[in-house]
CSV table of C-alpha atoms and ligand atoms in Angstrom, one decimal:
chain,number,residue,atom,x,y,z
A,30,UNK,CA,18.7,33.1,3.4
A,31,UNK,CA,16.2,30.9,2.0
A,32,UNK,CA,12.7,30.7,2.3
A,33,UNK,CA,11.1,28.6,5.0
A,34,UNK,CA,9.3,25.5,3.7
A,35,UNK,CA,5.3,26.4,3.9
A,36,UNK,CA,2.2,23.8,3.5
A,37,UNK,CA,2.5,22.5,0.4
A,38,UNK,CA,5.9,22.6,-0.7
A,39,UNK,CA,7.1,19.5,-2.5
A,40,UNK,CA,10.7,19.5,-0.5
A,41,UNK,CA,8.7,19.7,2.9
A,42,UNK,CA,10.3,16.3,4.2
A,43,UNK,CA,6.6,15.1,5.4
A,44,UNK,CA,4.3,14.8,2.1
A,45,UNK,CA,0.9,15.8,2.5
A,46,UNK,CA,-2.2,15.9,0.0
A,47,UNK,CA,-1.1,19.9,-1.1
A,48,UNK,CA,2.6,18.5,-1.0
A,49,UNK,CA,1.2,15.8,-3.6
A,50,UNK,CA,-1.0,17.9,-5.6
A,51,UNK,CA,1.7,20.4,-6.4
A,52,UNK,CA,4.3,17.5,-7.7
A,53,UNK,CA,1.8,17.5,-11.1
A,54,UNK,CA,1.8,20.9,-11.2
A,55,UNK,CA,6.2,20.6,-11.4
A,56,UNK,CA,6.1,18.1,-13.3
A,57,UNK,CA,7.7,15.8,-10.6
A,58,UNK,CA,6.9,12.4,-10.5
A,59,UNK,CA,4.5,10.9,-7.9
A,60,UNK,CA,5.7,7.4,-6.1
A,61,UNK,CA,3.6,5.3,-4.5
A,62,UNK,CA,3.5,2.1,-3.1
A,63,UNK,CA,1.5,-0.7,-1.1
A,64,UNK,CA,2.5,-1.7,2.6
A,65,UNK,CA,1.1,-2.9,5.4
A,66,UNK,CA,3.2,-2.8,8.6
A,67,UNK,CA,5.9,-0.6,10.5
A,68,UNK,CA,9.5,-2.2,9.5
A,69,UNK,CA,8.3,-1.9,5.7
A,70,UNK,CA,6.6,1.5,6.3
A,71,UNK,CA,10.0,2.6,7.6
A,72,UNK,CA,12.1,1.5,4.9
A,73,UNK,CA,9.6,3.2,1.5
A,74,UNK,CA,9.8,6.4,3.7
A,75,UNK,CA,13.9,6.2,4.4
A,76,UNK,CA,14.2,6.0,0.3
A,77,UNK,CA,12.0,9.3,-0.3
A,78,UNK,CA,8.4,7.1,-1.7
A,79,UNK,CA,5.7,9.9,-1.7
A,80,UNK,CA,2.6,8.1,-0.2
A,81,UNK,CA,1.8,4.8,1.1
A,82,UNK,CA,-1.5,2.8,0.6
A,83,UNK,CA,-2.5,0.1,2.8
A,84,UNK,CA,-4.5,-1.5,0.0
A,85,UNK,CA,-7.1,-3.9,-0.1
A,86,UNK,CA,-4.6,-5.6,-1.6
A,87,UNK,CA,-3.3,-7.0,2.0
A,88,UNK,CA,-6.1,-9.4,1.7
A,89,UNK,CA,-4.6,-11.3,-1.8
A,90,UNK,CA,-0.7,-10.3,-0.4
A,91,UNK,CA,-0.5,-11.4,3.2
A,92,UNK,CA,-4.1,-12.8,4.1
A,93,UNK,CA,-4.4,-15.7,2.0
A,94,UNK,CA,-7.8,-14.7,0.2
A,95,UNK,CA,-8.2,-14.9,-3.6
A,96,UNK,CA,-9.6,-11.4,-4.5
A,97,UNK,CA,-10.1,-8.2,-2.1
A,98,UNK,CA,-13.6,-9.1,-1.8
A,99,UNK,CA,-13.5,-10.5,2.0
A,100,UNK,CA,-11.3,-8.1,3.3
A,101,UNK,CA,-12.7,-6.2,6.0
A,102,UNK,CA,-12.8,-2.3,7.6
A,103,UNK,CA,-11.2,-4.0,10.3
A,104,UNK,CA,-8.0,-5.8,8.4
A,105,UNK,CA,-7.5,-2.7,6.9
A,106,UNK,CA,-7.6,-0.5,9.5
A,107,UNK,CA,-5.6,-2.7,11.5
A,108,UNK,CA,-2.2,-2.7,9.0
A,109,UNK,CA,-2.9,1.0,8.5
A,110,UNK,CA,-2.2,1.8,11.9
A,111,UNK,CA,0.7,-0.5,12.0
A,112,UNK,CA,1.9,1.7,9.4
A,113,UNK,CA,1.3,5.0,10.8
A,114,UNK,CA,3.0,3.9,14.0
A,115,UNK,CA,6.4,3.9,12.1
A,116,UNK,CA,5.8,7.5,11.5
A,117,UNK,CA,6.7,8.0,7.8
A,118,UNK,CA,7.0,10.5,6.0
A,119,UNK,CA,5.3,9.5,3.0
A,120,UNK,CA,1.4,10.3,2.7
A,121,UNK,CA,-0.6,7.4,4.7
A,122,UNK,CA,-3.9,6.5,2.0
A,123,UNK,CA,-6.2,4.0,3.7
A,124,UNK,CA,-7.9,1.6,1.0
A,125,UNK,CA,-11.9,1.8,2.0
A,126,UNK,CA,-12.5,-2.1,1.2
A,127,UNK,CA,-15.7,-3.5,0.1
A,128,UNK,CA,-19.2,-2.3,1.1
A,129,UNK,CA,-17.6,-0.2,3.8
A,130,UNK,CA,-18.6,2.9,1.8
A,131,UNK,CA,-21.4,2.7,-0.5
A,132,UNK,CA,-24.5,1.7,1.6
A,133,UNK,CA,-24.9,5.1,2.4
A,134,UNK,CA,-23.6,8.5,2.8
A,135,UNK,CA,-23.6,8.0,7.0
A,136,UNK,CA,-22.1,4.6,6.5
A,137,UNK,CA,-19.0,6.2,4.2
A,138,UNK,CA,-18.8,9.1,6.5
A,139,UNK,CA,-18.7,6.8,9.3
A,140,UNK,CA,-16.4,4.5,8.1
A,141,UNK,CA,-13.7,6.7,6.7
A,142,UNK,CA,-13.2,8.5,9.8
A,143,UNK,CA,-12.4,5.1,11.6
A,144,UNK,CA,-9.6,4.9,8.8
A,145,UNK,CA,-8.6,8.5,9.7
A,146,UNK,CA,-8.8,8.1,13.8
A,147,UNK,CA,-8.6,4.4,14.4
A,148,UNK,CA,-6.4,4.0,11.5
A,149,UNK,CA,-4.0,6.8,11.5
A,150,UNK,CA,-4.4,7.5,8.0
A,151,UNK,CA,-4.4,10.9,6.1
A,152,UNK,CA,-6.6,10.2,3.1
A,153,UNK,CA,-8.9,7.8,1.9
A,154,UNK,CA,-8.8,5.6,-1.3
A,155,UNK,CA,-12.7,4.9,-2.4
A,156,UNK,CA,-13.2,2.7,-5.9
A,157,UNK,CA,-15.7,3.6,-8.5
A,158,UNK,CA,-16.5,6.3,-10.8
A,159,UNK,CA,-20.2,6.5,-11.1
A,160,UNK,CA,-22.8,8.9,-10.1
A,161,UNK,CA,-23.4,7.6,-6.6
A,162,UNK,CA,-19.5,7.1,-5.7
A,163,UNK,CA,-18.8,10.7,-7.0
A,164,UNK,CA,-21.5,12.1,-4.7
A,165,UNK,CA,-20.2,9.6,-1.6
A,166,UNK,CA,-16.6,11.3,-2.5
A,167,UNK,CA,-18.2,14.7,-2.4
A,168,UNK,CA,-19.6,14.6,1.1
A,169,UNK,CA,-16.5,12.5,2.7
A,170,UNK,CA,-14.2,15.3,1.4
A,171,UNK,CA,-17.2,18.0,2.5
A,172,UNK,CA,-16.4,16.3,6.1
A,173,UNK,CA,-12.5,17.4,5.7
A,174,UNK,CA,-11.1,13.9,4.8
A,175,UNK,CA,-8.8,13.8,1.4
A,176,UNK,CA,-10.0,11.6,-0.7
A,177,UNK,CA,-7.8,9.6,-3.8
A,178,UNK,CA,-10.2,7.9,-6.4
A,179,UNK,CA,-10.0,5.0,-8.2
A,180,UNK,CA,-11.2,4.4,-12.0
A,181,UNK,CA,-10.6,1.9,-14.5
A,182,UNK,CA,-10.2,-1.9,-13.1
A,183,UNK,CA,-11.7,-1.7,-9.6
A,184,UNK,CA,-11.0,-5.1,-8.1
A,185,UNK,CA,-13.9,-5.1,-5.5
A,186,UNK,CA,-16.2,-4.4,-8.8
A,187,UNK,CA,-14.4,-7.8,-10.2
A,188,UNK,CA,-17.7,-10.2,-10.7
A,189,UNK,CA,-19.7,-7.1,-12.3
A,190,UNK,CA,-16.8,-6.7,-14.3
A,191,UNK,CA,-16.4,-10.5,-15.6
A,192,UNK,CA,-12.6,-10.8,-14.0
A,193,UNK,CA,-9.5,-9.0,-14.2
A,194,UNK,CA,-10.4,-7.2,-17.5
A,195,UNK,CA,-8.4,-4.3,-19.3
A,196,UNK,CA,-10.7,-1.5,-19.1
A,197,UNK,CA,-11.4,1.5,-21.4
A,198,UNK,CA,-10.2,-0.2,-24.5
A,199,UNK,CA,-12.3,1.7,-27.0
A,200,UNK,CA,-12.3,5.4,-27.6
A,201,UNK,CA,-16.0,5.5,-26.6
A,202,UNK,CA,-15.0,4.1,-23.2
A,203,UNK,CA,-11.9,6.0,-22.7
A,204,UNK,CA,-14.6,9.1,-22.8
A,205,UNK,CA,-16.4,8.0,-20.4
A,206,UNK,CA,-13.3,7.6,-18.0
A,207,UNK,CA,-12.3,11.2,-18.9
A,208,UNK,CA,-16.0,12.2,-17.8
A,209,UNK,CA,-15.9,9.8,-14.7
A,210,UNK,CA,-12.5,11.4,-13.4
A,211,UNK,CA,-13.9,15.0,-14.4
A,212,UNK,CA,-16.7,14.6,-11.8
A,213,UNK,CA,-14.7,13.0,-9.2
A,214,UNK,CA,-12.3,16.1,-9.6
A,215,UNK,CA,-15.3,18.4,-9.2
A,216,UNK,CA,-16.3,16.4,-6.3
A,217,UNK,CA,-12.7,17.6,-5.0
A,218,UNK,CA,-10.6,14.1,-4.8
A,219,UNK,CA,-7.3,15.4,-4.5
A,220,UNK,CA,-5.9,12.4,-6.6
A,221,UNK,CA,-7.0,9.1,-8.4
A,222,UNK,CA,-5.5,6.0,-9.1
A,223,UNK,CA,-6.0,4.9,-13.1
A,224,UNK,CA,-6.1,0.8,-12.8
A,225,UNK,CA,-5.2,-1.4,-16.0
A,226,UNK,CA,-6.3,0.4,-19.0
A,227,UNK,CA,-4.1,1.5,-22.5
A,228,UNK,CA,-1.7,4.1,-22.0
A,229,UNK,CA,-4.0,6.2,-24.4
A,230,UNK,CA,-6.9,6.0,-22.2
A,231,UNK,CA,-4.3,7.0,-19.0
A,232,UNK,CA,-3.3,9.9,-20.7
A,233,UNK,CA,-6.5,11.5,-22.4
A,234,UNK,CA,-7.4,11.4,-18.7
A,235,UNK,CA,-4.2,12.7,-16.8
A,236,UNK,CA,-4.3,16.0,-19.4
A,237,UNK,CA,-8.1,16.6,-18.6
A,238,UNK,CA,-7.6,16.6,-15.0
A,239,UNK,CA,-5.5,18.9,-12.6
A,240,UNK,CA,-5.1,16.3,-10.1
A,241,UNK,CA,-2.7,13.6,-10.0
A,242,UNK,CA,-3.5,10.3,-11.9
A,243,UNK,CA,-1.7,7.7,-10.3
A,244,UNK,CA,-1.4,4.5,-13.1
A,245,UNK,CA,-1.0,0.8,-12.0
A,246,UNK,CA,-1.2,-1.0,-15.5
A,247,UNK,CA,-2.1,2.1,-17.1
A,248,UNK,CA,1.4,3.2,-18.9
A,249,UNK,CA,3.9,5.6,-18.7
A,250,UNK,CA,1.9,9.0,-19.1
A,251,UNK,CA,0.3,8.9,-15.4
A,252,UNK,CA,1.6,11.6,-13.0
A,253,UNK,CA,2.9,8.7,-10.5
A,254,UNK,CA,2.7,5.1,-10.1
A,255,UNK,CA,1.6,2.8,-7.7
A,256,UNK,CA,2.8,-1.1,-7.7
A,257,UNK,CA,1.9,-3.7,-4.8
A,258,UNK,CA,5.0,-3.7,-2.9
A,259,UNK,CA,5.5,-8.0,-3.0
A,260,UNK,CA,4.7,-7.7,-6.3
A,261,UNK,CA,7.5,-6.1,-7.4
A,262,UNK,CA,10.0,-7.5,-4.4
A,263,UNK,CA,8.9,-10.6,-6.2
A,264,UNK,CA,7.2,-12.9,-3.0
A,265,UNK,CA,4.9,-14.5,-5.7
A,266,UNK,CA,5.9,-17.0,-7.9
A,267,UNK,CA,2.9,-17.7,-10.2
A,268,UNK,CA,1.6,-13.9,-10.5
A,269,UNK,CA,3.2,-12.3,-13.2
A,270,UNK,CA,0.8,-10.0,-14.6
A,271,UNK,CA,2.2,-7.8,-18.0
A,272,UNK,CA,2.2,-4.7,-16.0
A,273,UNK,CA,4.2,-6.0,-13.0
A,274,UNK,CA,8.1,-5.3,-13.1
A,275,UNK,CA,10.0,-7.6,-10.6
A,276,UNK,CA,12.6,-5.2,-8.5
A,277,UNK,CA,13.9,-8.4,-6.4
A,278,UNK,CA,13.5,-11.7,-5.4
A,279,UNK,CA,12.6,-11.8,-1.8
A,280,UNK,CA,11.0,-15.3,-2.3
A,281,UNK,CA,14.6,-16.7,-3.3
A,282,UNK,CA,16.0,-14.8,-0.7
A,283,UNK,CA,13.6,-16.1,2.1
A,284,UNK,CA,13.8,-20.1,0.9
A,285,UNK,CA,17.6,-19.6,1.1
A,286,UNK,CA,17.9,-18.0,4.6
A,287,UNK,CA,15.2,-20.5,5.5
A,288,UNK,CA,16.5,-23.7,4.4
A,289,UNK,CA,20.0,-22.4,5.5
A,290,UNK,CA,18.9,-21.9,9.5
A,291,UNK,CA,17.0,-25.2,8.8
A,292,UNK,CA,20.3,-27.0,8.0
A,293,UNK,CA,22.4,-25.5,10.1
A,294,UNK,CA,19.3,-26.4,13.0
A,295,UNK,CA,19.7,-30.1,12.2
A,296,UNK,CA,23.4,-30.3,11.7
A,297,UNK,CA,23.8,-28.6,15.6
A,298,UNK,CA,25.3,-25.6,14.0
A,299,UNK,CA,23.0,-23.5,15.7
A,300,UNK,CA,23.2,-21.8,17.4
A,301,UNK,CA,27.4,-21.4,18.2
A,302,UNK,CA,28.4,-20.3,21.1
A,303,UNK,CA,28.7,-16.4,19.2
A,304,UNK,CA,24.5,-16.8,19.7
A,305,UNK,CA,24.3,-18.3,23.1
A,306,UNK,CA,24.8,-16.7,27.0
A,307,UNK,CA,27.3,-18.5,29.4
A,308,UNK,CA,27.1,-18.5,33.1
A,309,UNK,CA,30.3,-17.7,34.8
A,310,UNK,CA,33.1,-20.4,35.5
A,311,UNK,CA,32.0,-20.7,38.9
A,312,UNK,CA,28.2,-20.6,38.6
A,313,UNK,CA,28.9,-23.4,35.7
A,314,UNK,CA,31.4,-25.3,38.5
A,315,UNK,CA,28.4,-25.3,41.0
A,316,UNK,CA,25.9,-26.9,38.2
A,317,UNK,CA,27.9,-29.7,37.4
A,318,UNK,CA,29.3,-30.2,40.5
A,319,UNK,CA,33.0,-29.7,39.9
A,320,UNK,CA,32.4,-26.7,43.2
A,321,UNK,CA,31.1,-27.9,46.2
A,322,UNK,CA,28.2,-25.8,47.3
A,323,UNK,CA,28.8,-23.0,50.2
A,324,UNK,CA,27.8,-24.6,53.9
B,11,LIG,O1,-5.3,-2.5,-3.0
B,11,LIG,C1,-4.4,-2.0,-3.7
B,11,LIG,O2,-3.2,-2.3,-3.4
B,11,LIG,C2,-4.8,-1.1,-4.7
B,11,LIG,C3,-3.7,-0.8,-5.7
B,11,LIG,C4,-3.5,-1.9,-6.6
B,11,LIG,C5,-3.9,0.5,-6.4
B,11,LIG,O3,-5.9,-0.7,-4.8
């Protein structure tokens, strides 16, 4: 008889921060990706995906803004629940948009346990690899929330940074993001994601650490990956950064179906009788007189 599964165990269906954690230690490799409501939630966790983030991202995806800059506690919270209402099985990681964590250690405190109670949420995703954000990550995971990190590009960082910039290009600054994800390890983040920097830089960092480095532009030698999901179902036409592979086509497939039901709208082929209800004969009879009403 085999073992029952205990806390932890990479083939417990539900993945948890251990669950994820121990996948480096195999050697198995970590999946992630972006969504932001139930229906998709559901599908990433029927197909085995490892953990979820409702990114910031939602605000450049499915709110219309042009960076993640105005997206608020509020939006995000509000999709992550959405999420967590479908009940995956996949690790739920709530993006901490901007300034909603580093005005101080009560405000980060604060704010990520909305994302835990308000959001349904498991762990927290906070940007930033300084001296101040390692110490905010310390007492946010001293409070019992899991905490991923973030290094390299951090898009709310974007107008300090000069744009969407390849970080850690030269040795020198590759260094610096080994030491950067050293401390947030010691601060006890039980993952980070690595964001658009070489592959070199990506994996000088994943050997120094024992956590999980989850790459998004960052190359092949991560322990997982993490893509935005309608970036790679393809919603976008004119976003096509290099490190963005295109799974599908959804954009095709929605003009299609779209100008399909338009057609069929103006041509009176819908809806057929197949999509429509029908009184009975007689109730029909009395509506259009062809019965004469009882006395
Ligand atoms: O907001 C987001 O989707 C992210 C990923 C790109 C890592 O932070």
């Amino acid at each position: 008889m085999s073992s029952p599964p205990y806390d932890g165990d990479i083939d417990l269906a539900r993945k948890t921060t251990h669950s994820i954690r121990l996948m480096k230690k195999k050697g198995k490799k970590i999946v992630m990706l972006t969504a932001y409501d139930a229906p998709t939630a559901a599908i990433l966790s029927e197909v085995g995906v490892d953990m979820i983030l409702i990114g910031d991202s939602v605000g450049n995806t499915l709110l219309g803004y042009e960076s993640t800059i105005p997206v608020t506690l509020e939006d995000v919270i509000h999709h992550s629940a959405a999420v967590s209402r479908a009940r995956p099985d996949c690790l739920i990681v709530g993006d901490m948009p901007f300034m909603s964590y580093k005005v101080s250690t009560q405000q980060a405190l604060e704010n990520c346990g909305l994302m835990l109670q308000e959001g349904g949420a498991e762990a927290v995703k906070i940007e930033g690899g300084s001296d101040s954000v390692v110490d905010i990550v310390r007492s946010v995971v001293d409070a019992g929330i899991p905490v991923m990190g973030h290094i390299g590009l951090t898009p709310q960082s974007i107008y300090q940074l000069g744009g969407y910039r390849i970080q850690g290009r030269t040795a020198d600054m590759a260094e610096i993001m080994v030491k950067q994800a050293l401390h947030l390890e010691e601060a006890g983040a039980f993952s980070m994601v690595i964001e658009l920097v070489p592959s070199e830089t990506a994996k000088a960092i994943t050997e120094a650490v024992s956590i999980p480095t989850i790459g998004i532009g960052a190359g092949p030698y991560c322990d997982g990956q993490v893509l935005v999901l309608w970036d790679m179902l393809g919603l976008f036409e004119d976003f096509k950064p290099k490190f963005v592979k295109k799974y599908g086509n959804v954009r095709e497939l929605i003009k299609n179906a779209v100008t399909e039901y338009l057609n069929e709208v103006r041509d009176g082929t819908f809806p057929d009788e197949t999509h429509s209800f029908e009184m009975t004969e007689e109730e029909s009879g009395r509506l259009y007189g062809r019965i004469k009403p009882p006395d």
